[in-house]
XYZ file of C-alpha atoms in Angstrom:
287
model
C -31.298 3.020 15.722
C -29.558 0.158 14.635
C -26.068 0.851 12.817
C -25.573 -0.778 9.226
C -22.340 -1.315 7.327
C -23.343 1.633 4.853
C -23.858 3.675 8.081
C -20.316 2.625 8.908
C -18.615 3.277 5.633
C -20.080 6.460 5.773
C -19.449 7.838 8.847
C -15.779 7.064 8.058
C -15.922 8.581 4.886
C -16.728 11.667 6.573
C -14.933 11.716 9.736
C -11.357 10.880 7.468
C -12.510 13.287 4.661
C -11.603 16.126 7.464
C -8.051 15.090 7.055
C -5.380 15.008 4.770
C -6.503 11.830 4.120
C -6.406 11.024 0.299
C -8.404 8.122 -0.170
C -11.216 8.746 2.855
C -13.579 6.152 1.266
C -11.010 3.426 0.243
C -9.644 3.672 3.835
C -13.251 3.641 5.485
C -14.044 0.475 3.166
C -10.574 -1.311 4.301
C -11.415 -0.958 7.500
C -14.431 -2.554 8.042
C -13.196 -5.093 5.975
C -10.784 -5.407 7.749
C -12.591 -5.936 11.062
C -15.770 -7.827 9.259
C -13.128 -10.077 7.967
C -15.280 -9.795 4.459
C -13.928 -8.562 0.710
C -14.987 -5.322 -0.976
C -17.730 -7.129 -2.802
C -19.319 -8.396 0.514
C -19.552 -4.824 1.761
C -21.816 -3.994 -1.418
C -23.791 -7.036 -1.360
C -24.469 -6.305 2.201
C -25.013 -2.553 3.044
C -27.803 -3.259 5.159
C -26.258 -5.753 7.607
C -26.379 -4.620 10.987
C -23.079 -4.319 13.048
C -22.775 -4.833 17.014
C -21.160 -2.486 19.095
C -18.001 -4.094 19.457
C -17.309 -3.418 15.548
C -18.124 -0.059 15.810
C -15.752 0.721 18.764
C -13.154 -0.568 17.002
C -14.299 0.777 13.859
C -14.339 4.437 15.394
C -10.801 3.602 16.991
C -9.166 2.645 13.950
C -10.662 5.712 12.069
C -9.231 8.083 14.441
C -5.976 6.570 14.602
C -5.823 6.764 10.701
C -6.701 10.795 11.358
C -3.838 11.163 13.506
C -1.393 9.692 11.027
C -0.948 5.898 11.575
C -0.619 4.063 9.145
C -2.785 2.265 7.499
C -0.727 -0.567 6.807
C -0.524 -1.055 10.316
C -3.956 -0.986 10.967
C -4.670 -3.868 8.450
C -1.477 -5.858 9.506
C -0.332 -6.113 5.999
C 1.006 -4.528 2.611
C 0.865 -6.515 -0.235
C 4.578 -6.424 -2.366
C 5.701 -8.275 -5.169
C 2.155 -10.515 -5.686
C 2.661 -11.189 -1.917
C 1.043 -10.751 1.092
C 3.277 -9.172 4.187
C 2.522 -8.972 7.569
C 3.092 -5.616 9.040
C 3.157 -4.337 12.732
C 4.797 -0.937 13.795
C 8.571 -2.231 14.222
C 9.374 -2.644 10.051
C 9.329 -0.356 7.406
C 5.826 -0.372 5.300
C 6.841 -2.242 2.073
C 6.982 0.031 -0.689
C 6.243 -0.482 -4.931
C 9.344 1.262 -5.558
C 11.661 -1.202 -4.561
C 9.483 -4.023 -6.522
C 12.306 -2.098 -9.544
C 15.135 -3.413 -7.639
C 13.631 -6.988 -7.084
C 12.529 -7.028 -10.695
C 15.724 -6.727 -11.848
C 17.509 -8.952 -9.600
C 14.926 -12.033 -10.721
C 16.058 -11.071 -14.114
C 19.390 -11.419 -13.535
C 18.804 -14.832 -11.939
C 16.671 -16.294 -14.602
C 20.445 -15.811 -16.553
C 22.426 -17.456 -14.076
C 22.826 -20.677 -15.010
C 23.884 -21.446 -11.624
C 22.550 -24.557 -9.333
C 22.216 -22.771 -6.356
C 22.328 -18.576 -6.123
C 23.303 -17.248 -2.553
C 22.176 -14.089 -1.806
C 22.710 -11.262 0.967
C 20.587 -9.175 2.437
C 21.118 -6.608 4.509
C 17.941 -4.627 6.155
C 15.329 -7.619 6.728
C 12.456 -5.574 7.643
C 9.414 -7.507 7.158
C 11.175 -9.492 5.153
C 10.016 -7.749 1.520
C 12.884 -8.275 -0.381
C 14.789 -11.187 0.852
C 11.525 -13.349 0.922
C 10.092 -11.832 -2.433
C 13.649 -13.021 -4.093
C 13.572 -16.422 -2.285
C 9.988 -16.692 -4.116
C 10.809 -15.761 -7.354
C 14.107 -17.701 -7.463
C 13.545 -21.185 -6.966
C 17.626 -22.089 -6.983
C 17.904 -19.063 -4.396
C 19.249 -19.152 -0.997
C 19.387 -15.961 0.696
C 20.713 -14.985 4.507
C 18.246 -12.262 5.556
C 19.824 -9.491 8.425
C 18.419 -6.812 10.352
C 19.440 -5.079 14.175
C 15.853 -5.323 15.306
C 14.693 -8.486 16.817
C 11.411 -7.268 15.904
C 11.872 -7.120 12.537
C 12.991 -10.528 12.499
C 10.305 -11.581 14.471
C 7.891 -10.466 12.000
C 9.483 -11.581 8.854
C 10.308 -15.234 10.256
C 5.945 -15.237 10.346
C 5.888 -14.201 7.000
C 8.761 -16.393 5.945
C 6.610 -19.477 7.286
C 3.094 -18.164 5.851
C 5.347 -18.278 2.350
C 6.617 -21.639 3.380
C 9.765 -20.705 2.586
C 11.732 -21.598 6.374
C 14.316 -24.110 4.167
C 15.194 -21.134 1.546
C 15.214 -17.911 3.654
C 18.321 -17.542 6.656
C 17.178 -14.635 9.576
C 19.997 -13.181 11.239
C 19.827 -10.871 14.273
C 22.900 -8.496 13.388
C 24.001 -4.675 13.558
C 25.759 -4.866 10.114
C 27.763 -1.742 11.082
C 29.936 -3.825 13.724
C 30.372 -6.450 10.398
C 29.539 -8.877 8.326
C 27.508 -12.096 9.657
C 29.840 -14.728 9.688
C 29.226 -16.871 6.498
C 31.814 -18.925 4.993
C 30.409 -19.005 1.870
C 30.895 -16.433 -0.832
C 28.054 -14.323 -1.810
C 26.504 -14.340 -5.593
C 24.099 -10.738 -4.599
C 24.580 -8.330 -1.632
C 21.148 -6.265 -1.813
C 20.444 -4.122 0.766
C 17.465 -1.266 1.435
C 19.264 0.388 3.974
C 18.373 3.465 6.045
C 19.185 6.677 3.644
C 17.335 9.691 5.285
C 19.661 12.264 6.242
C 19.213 12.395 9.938
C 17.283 15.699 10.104
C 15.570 15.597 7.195
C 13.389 12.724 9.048
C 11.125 14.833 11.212
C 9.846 16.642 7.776
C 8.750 13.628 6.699
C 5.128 12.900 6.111
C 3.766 11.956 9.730
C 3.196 8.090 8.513
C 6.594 8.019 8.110
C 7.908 10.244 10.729
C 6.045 9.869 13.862
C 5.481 5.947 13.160
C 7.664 3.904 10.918
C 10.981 3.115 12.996
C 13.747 5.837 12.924
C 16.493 2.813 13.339
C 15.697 2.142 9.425
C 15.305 5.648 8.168
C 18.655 7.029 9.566
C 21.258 7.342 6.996
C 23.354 9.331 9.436
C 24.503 13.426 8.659
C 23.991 13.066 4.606
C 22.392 9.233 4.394
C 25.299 7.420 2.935
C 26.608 6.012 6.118
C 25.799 2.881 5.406
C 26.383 2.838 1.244
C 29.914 3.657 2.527
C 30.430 0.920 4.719
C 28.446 -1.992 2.946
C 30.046 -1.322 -0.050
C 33.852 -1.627 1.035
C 32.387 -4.926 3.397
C 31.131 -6.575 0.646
C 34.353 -6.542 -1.479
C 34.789 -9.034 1.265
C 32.128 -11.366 0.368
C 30.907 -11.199 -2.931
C 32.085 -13.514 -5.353
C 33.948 -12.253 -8.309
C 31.835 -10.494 -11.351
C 28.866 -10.651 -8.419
C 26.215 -8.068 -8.019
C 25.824 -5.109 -5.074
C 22.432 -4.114 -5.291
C 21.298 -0.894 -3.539
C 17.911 1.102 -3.195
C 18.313 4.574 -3.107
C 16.803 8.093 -1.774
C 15.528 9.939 -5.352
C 18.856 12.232 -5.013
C 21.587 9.770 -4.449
C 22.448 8.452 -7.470
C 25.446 9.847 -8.047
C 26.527 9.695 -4.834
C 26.032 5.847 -4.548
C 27.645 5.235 -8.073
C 30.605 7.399 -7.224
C 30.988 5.398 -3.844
C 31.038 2.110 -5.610
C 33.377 3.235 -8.685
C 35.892 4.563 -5.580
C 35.507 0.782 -4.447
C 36.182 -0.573 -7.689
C 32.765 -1.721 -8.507
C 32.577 -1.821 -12.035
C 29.594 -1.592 -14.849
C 27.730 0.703 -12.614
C 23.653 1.113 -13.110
C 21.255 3.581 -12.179
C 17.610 2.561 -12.224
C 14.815 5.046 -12.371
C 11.185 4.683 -11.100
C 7.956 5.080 -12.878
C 8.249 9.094 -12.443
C 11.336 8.938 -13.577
C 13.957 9.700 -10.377
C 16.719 7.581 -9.106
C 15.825 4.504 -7.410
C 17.960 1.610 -7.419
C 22.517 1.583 -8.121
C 24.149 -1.782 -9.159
C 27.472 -2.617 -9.681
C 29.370 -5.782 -10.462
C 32.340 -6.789 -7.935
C 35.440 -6.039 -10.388
């Protein structure tokens, strides 16, 4: 008997339904989107297509990967952030809608800097979410993007030239924690993401995280500030005067991260919440 795309969707709706799964059906239609290279209209407008094998090898790959955990980002090489559309391959961090409050806030501040050209750090590139979201948003932006993992790099310069943004964006291969990339100019924004799980708090994460997003930007060291410490006294260094450090932040840092920039003397220091209402995002002005 031949196999149909409603055959498909459902036999991934109930093969990820035995999971922890919380969106079976969502998933199962992504998938076969994904690999029919159709939208979700298509797959409604079509149930009764027939599908060749190839597909539904795949299809039945993919579905058990998903069961075991990995995530589905990965599987559809791509999270959309900010309006935009990221690539994502195992290597970088999934982009995630609670640092859109950060970037938010950042284009805000822009849009009342009357400046002709804003210059911009920052420091965990990833796939690129935030330094390439910013460089879109803020047409008078230049921002110098860094990140250990060549990887990383590797994937946001292909996302930097799908935005067509090569002339505004700057990727530098760097471990931040041996210093600064040397840049002569002053910055206007340090923002960094940086890696904030306490180092054994990371295997009791959930298993998408855990088991497959890369450890290298999840470990904060022994309490996760390791690197709020040190980015914070390095960019005394290279922000301009009155300039922004913008952090994200693990939902119980707050304080921590405010207390470690007021030591520094950062000064009009700002805690942003998330939509449920926990701590998400510190900035401070360089005093």
């Amino acid at each position: 008997m031949s196999t149909t795309v409603r055959n498909l969707l459902e036999k991934g709706f109930k093969s990820l339904s035995k999971t922890e799964r919380k969106s079976p059906r969502l998933e199962s239609e992504l998938i076969v989107m994904h690999l029919l290279d159709v939208d979700k209209a298509y797959l409604y407008t079509h149930p009764n297509r027939i599908v060749n094998k190839e597909i539904i090898d795949k299809f039945e790959e993919l579905v058990e990967k998903r069961k075991q955990g990995y995530p589905i980002q990965y599987i559809l090489k791509n999270q959309e952030f900010m309006g935009l559309d990221f690539h994502v391959t195992e290597g970088v961090l999934v982009p995630r809608p609670d640092t859109e409050i950060l970037i938010e806030y950042i284009i805000k501040f822009a849009r009342k800097n009357d400046k002709e050209k804003l210059k911009i750090l920052d420091i965990g590139t990833g796939s690129g979410a935030i330094s390439l979201s910013l460089a879109y948003y803020i047409e008078n932006s230049y921002i110098y993007s860094v990140d250990i993992s060549e990887k990383a790099i590797k994937i946001a310069r292909k996302n930097k030239k799908k935005m067509n943004l090569e002339d505004r964006v700057q990727l530098i291969t760097k471990d931040i924690l041996e210093g600064f990339p040397e840049i002569d100019e002053k910055m206007d924004i340090v923002v960094s993401n940086p890696p904030y799980i306490p180092s054994r708090d990371i295997d009791s994460l959930q298993i998408e995280v855990s088991k497959y997003e890369p450890r290298l930007a999840l470990d904060g060291g022994d309490d996760g500030l390791v690197f709020y410490r040190y980015i914070t006294e390095k960019a005394k260094e290279k922000l301009i005067y009155n300039g922004l450090l913008c952090y994200e932040i693990g939902y119980d840092q707050g304080e921590s991260v405010k207390n470690i920039m007021k030591d520094n003397g950062y000064k009009d220091i700002l805690i942003l919440k998330d939509l449920q209402g926990r701590d998400r995002a510190v900035i401070g002005r360089m005093g």
